[in-house]
Amino acid sequence: MALTKDWPPRRIVVLTGAGISKESGLDTFRDKDGLWSRVRLEDVATPEAFRRDPARVQAFYNARRQGLQDRAVQPNAAHRALARLQAAPRFETLLVTQNIDDLHERGGSTQVLHMHGELLKAECLACGGVHLWPGDLDTASLCPACAARGRLRPQVVWFGEMPLEMERIQAALAACDLFVSIGTSGNVYPAAGFVAEARAGGAHTVELNLEPSEGARLFREAHHGPASEIVPAYVESLLALAT
Ligand code: APR
């Protein structure tokens, strides 16, 4: 069913991917100039890679952590628009991101589910503690909770590991009226399967992406263009439904 003033959505699930942060100065993964065109993900983004060469994996994430904290990297109009949507009392909006950056939070969102973890946090493999970690990690870093040395890893979900918060996300997908997917190529599961789960629950589904994604045909509605333009425009159209 299409969204109208007579049938405005109440429960919304928004999924974001690397494309929403591209105009903020962060690389995507699978675009021509994306991260995976320069580095093999098998070398830096799997538990096996970390076991084989922890120093290399730490160096890869140290560079990304430093890049994220570069002054030039700031939230863009798309992040800010989603924060406005989340703040609108007419809607219950769950914001789920595959991104490990903190640009949604810096753009004003207060509740963000980071299903692939957070770059600015470290997790201790000895005690399981998670700590804010804006600086570098190395193979001798000390856990502030249990004092184990060399057991800290970036709190990011690698290929072959289970994404976070899946139960909560799946319950929200089954119950939502509207699912919006933004800036993701639809290559990585389980996130790539969210559109089918939302549709199975009867939700209207919308893709907002620079170009049609892998799963574009699964969406009922699509708008293509840069996130900083199409996301604010789409959010304004939703907010107008609620007036
Ligand atoms: N505005 C909107 N969309 C954009 C923009 C932009 N300015 N620039 C690029 N895109 C789109 C691309 O067209 C592409 O479809 O964003 C998408 C980015 O896709 P990927 O690089 O595959 O990123 P993502 O889908 O988030 O990757 C999923 O893969 O390697 C992992 O763990 C990593 O979370 C990541 C996951």
Short mmCIF file of C-alpha atoms and ligand atoms in Angstrom, two decimals:
data_model
loop_
_atom_site.label_atom_id
_atom_site.label_comp_id
_atom_site.label_asym_id
_atom_site.label_seq_id
_atom_site.Cartn_x
_atom_site.Cartn_y
_atom_site.Cartn_z
CA MET A 1 0.00 0.00 0.00
CA ALA A 2 1.33 3.48 -0.85
CA LEU A 3 1.79 5.99 1.91
CA THR A 4 -0.82 8.75 2.01
CA LYS A 5 -2.22 11.18 4.54
CA ASP A 6 -4.99 8.64 5.12
CA TRP A 7 -2.48 5.89 5.68
CA PRO A 8 0.61 7.47 7.20
CA PRO A 9 3.19 5.07 8.60
CA ARG A 10 3.58 4.81 12.36
CA ARG A 11 6.42 2.37 12.80
CA ILE A 12 9.44 2.98 10.60
CA VAL A 13 12.68 1.04 10.27
CA VAL A 14 15.55 2.81 8.51
CA LEU A 15 18.65 0.89 7.42
CA THR A 16 21.73 2.84 6.40
CA GLY A 17 24.98 1.82 4.73
CA ALA A 18 28.25 3.37 3.67
CA GLY A 19 26.61 5.50 0.95
CA ILE A 20 25.07 7.85 3.52
CA SER A 21 28.53 8.77 4.83
CA LYS A 22 30.21 9.11 1.43
CA GLU A 23 29.52 12.84 1.13
CA SER A 24 30.91 13.26 4.65
CA GLY A 25 34.27 12.11 3.34
CA LEU A 26 34.24 8.39 4.25
CA ASP A 27 34.85 5.63 1.72
CA THR A 28 32.23 3.12 0.68
CA PHE A 29 33.28 -0.51 0.18
CA ARG A 30 32.16 -1.73 -3.23
CA ASP A 31 32.12 1.41 -5.36
CA LYS A 32 34.88 1.77 -7.98
CA ASP A 33 37.06 3.73 -5.54
CA GLY A 34 35.76 1.79 -2.49
CA LEU A 35 37.81 0.26 0.34
CA TRP A 36 37.57 -3.28 -1.00
CA SER A 37 39.15 -2.15 -4.29
CA ARG A 38 42.33 -1.30 -2.36
CA VAL A 39 42.44 -3.91 0.41
CA ARG A 40 41.38 -7.57 0.39
CA LEU A 41 38.66 -7.97 3.00
CA GLU A 42 40.08 -11.46 3.75
CA ASP A 43 43.25 -9.71 4.97
CA VAL A 44 41.63 -7.26 7.38
CA ALA A 45 37.98 -8.02 8.12
CA THR A 46 37.75 -11.63 9.29
CA PRO A 47 38.54 -13.35 12.62
CA GLU A 48 41.09 -15.49 10.72
CA ALA A 49 42.90 -12.38 9.50
CA PHE A 50 43.09 -11.08 13.09
CA ARG A 51 44.51 -14.39 14.33
CA ARG A 52 47.01 -14.54 11.46
CA ASP A 53 48.24 -10.94 11.54
CA PRO A 54 46.75 -8.86 14.38
CA ALA A 55 49.18 -5.97 13.80
CA ARG A 56 47.99 -5.57 10.21
CA VAL A 57 44.33 -5.66 11.19
CA GLN A 58 44.91 -3.17 14.02
CA ALA A 59 46.79 -0.86 11.63
CA PHE A 60 43.91 -0.97 9.13
CA TYR A 61 41.35 0.02 11.78
CA ASN A 62 43.72 2.57 13.39
CA ALA A 63 43.88 4.36 10.04
CA ARG A 64 40.09 4.29 9.68
CA ARG A 65 39.64 5.48 13.28
CA GLN A 66 42.00 8.40 12.66
CA GLY A 67 40.22 9.19 9.37
CA LEU A 68 36.84 9.28 11.09
CA GLN A 69 38.17 11.84 13.57
CA ASP A 70 39.61 14.11 10.88
CA ARG A 71 38.02 17.55 11.24
CA ALA A 72 36.86 17.46 7.63
CA VAL A 73 34.65 14.42 8.31
CA GLN A 74 31.29 15.75 9.50
CA PRO A 75 27.69 14.52 9.36
CA ASN A 76 25.83 15.62 6.24
CA ALA A 77 22.25 16.69 5.52
CA ALA A 78 21.12 13.05 5.26
CA HIS A 79 22.30 12.18 8.79
CA ARG A 80 20.64 15.33 10.12
CA ALA A 81 17.37 14.62 8.30
CA LEU A 82 17.17 11.15 9.88
CA ALA A 83 17.69 12.71 13.30
CA ARG A 84 14.67 14.98 12.60
CA LEU A 85 12.61 11.95 11.60
CA GLN A 86 13.58 10.12 14.78
CA ALA A 87 12.62 13.14 16.87
CA ALA A 88 9.13 13.39 15.32
CA PRO A 89 6.71 12.07 17.95
CA ARG A 90 4.18 10.92 15.33
CA PHE A 91 6.55 8.13 14.28
CA GLU A 92 8.39 5.35 16.05
CA THR A 93 11.60 5.26 14.05
CA LEU A 94 14.24 2.59 14.60
CA LEU A 95 17.54 3.57 12.99
CA VAL A 96 19.72 0.59 12.14
CA THR A 97 23.11 1.15 10.56
CA GLN A 98 25.72 -1.10 9.02
CA ASN A 99 28.16 1.76 9.45
CA ILE A 100 30.77 1.70 12.18
CA ASP A 101 31.21 5.49 12.07
CA ASP A 102 29.53 7.83 14.57
CA LEU A 103 28.04 10.29 12.07
CA HIS A 104 24.41 9.49 12.92
CA GLU A 105 25.07 10.33 16.56
CA ARG A 106 26.97 13.49 15.61
CA GLY A 107 24.09 14.39 13.28
CA GLY A 108 21.71 14.37 16.25
CA SER A 109 20.35 10.82 16.42
CA THR A 110 20.10 9.57 19.96
CA GLN A 111 19.23 5.92 19.33
CA VAL A 112 21.26 4.07 16.71
CA LEU A 113 21.63 0.30 16.41
CA HIS A 114 25.11 -0.38 15.06
CA MET A 115 24.63 -3.89 13.74
CA HIS A 116 28.27 -4.08 12.58
CA GLY A 117 29.69 -2.49 15.73
CA GLU A 118 31.44 0.82 16.35
CA LEU A 119 34.89 1.92 15.25
CA LEU A 120 35.40 4.15 18.29
CA LYS A 121 35.03 1.24 20.71
CA ALA A 122 37.32 -1.63 21.67
CA GLU A 123 36.31 -5.02 22.98
CA CYS A 124 38.43 -7.15 25.31
CA LEU A 125 38.71 -10.78 24.26
CA ALA A 126 39.70 -11.69 27.83
CA CYS A 127 36.84 -10.16 29.87
CA GLY A 128 34.30 -9.17 27.18
CA GLY A 129 34.31 -5.51 28.31
CA VAL A 130 33.59 -2.82 25.70
CA HIS A 131 35.35 0.53 26.05
CA LEU A 132 35.30 3.86 24.23
CA TRP A 133 38.55 3.90 22.25
CA PRO A 134 39.28 6.98 20.14
CA GLY A 135 43.05 6.27 19.94
CA ASP A 136 45.12 3.57 18.28
CA LEU A 137 45.05 -0.08 19.30
CA ASP A 138 48.08 -2.32 19.06
CA THR A 139 49.04 -5.85 19.96
CA ALA A 140 50.12 -4.73 23.46
CA SER A 141 47.15 -2.48 24.38
CA LEU A 142 45.97 -2.94 27.95
CA CYS A 143 42.33 -3.59 28.86
CA PRO A 144 41.22 -0.86 31.31
CA ALA A 145 38.90 -3.33 33.06
CA CYS A 146 40.86 -6.57 33.48
CA ALA A 147 44.39 -5.38 32.63
CA ALA A 148 44.91 -8.17 30.08
CA ARG A 149 47.54 -7.14 27.54
CA GLY A 150 47.12 -7.56 23.80
CA ARG A 151 43.54 -8.84 23.98
CA LEU A 152 41.74 -5.73 22.74
CA ARG A 153 40.18 -5.73 19.27
CA PRO A 154 38.10 -3.14 17.42
CA GLN A 155 34.43 -3.57 18.38
CA VAL A 156 33.46 -4.28 14.79
CA VAL A 157 31.67 -7.28 13.35
CA TRP A 158 33.86 -9.12 10.86
CA PHE A 159 32.79 -11.40 8.02
CA GLY A 160 31.79 -14.73 9.52
CA GLU A 161 30.65 -13.14 12.82
CA MET A 162 27.10 -12.56 13.98
CA PRO A 163 25.80 -8.98 13.61
CA LEU A 164 24.57 -7.29 16.79
CA GLU A 165 20.99 -6.67 17.97
CA MET A 166 19.46 -9.05 15.42
CA GLU A 167 16.49 -10.09 17.57
CA ARG A 168 15.43 -6.51 18.15
CA ILE A 169 15.90 -5.61 14.49
CA GLN A 170 13.94 -8.59 13.22
CA ALA A 171 11.05 -7.90 15.60
CA ALA A 172 10.94 -4.29 14.39
CA LEU A 173 11.02 -5.38 10.72
CA ALA A 174 8.11 -7.75 11.23
CA ALA A 175 6.04 -5.00 12.87
CA CYS A 176 6.92 -1.94 10.77
CA ASP A 177 4.69 -0.06 8.31
CA LEU A 178 7.61 1.39 6.37
CA PHE A 179 11.14 0.17 5.68
CA VAL A 180 13.64 2.59 4.16
CA SER A 181 17.05 1.44 2.94
CA ILE A 182 19.66 4.14 2.37
CA GLY A 183 23.12 4.04 0.77
CA THR A 184 23.70 0.30 0.80
CA SER A 185 24.55 -1.96 -2.12
CA GLY A 186 22.54 -4.89 -0.76
CA ASN A 187 25.46 -7.32 -1.00
CA VAL A 188 25.90 -8.28 2.65
CA TYR A 189 23.50 -10.45 4.63
CA PRO A 190 21.63 -10.33 6.92
CA ALA A 191 21.06 -6.62 6.17
CA ALA A 192 20.41 -7.37 2.47
CA GLY A 193 17.50 -9.58 3.54
CA PHE A 194 15.74 -6.91 5.62
CA VAL A 195 13.64 -5.68 2.69
CA ALA A 196 12.13 -9.15 2.21
CA GLU A 197 11.44 -9.47 5.93
CA ALA A 198 9.71 -6.08 6.02
CA ARG A 199 7.65 -6.93 2.94
CA ALA A 200 6.60 -10.25 4.48
CA GLY A 201 5.22 -8.25 7.41
CA GLY A 202 3.24 -6.01 5.02
CA ALA A 203 5.46 -2.92 5.10
CA HIS A 204 5.87 -0.39 2.31
CA THR A 205 9.51 -0.50 1.17
CA VAL A 206 11.65 2.33 -0.17
CA GLU A 207 15.20 2.46 -1.51
CA LEU A 208 17.17 5.72 -1.38
CA ASN A 209 20.51 5.18 -3.11
CA LEU A 210 22.85 6.78 -5.60
CA GLU A 211 21.90 4.07 -8.11
CA PRO A 212 19.71 0.95 -8.09
CA SER A 213 21.21 -1.57 -5.62
CA GLU A 214 21.56 -5.35 -6.06
CA GLY A 215 18.12 -5.86 -4.54
CA ALA A 216 16.44 -2.81 -6.11
CA ARG A 217 13.60 -4.86 -7.61
CA LEU A 218 12.49 -5.89 -4.11
CA PHE A 219 11.51 -2.32 -3.19
CA ARG A 220 8.08 -0.84 -3.97
CA GLU A 221 9.45 2.70 -4.30
CA ALA A 222 12.89 4.09 -5.14
CA HIS A 223 14.61 7.46 -5.36
CA HIS A 224 18.10 7.63 -6.80
CA GLY A 225 20.66 10.38 -6.24
CA PRO A 226 23.13 11.61 -3.62
CA ALA A 227 21.99 10.92 -0.06
CA SER A 228 22.47 14.55 1.02
CA GLU A 229 19.71 15.52 -1.45
CA ILE A 230 17.28 12.61 -1.62
CA VAL A 231 17.18 11.74 2.08
CA PRO A 232 16.18 15.22 3.35
CA ALA A 233 13.57 15.44 0.56
CA TYR A 234 12.10 12.04 1.44
CA VAL A 235 12.10 12.79 5.18
CA GLU A 236 10.29 16.09 4.55
CA SER A 237 7.64 14.20 2.55
CA LEU A 238 7.12 11.85 5.51
CA LEU A 239 6.95 14.68 8.03
CA ALA A 240 4.36 16.37 5.79
CA LEU A 241 2.18 13.23 5.94
CA ALA A 242 2.08 13.56 9.68
CA THR A 243 0.85 17.18 9.80
N1 APR B 1 24.47 8.78 -1.76
C1 APR B 1 23.73 7.65 -1.73
N2 APR B 1 24.24 6.43 -2.00
C2 APR B 1 25.55 6.36 -2.32
C3 APR B 1 26.39 7.51 -2.36
C4 APR B 1 25.79 8.77 -2.07
N3 APR B 1 26.49 9.91 -2.09
N4 APR B 1 27.63 7.11 -2.73
C5 APR B 1 27.58 5.78 -2.89
N5 APR B 1 26.33 5.33 -2.65
C6 APR B 1 25.81 3.94 -2.71
C7 APR B 1 26.50 3.09 -3.74
O1 APR B 1 25.87 3.23 -5.00
C8 APR B 1 26.34 1.70 -3.16
O2 APR B 1 25.13 1.09 -3.62
O3 APR B 1 26.09 3.34 -1.46
C9 APR B 1 26.24 1.95 -1.65
C10 APR B 1 27.44 1.49 -0.84
O4 APR B 1 27.56 0.11 -0.92
P1 APR B 1 28.77 -0.68 -0.21
O5 APR B 1 30.05 -0.01 -0.52
O6 APR B 1 28.64 -2.10 -0.57
O7 APR B 1 28.48 -0.43 1.35
P2 APR B 1 27.45 -1.18 2.31
O8 APR B 1 26.28 -1.66 1.55
O9 APR B 1 27.22 -0.31 3.47
O10 APR B 1 28.31 -2.43 2.76
C11 APR B 1 27.77 -3.34 3.69
O11 APR B 1 29.85 -4.50 3.76
O12 APR B 1 32.15 -4.75 3.90
C12 APR B 1 31.04 -4.52 4.54
O13 APR B 1 30.88 -4.36 6.82
C13 APR B 1 30.92 -3.56 5.67
O14 APR B 1 28.93 -2.60 6.61
C14 APR B 1 29.59 -2.89 5.40
C15 APR B 1 28.85 -3.91 4.56
#
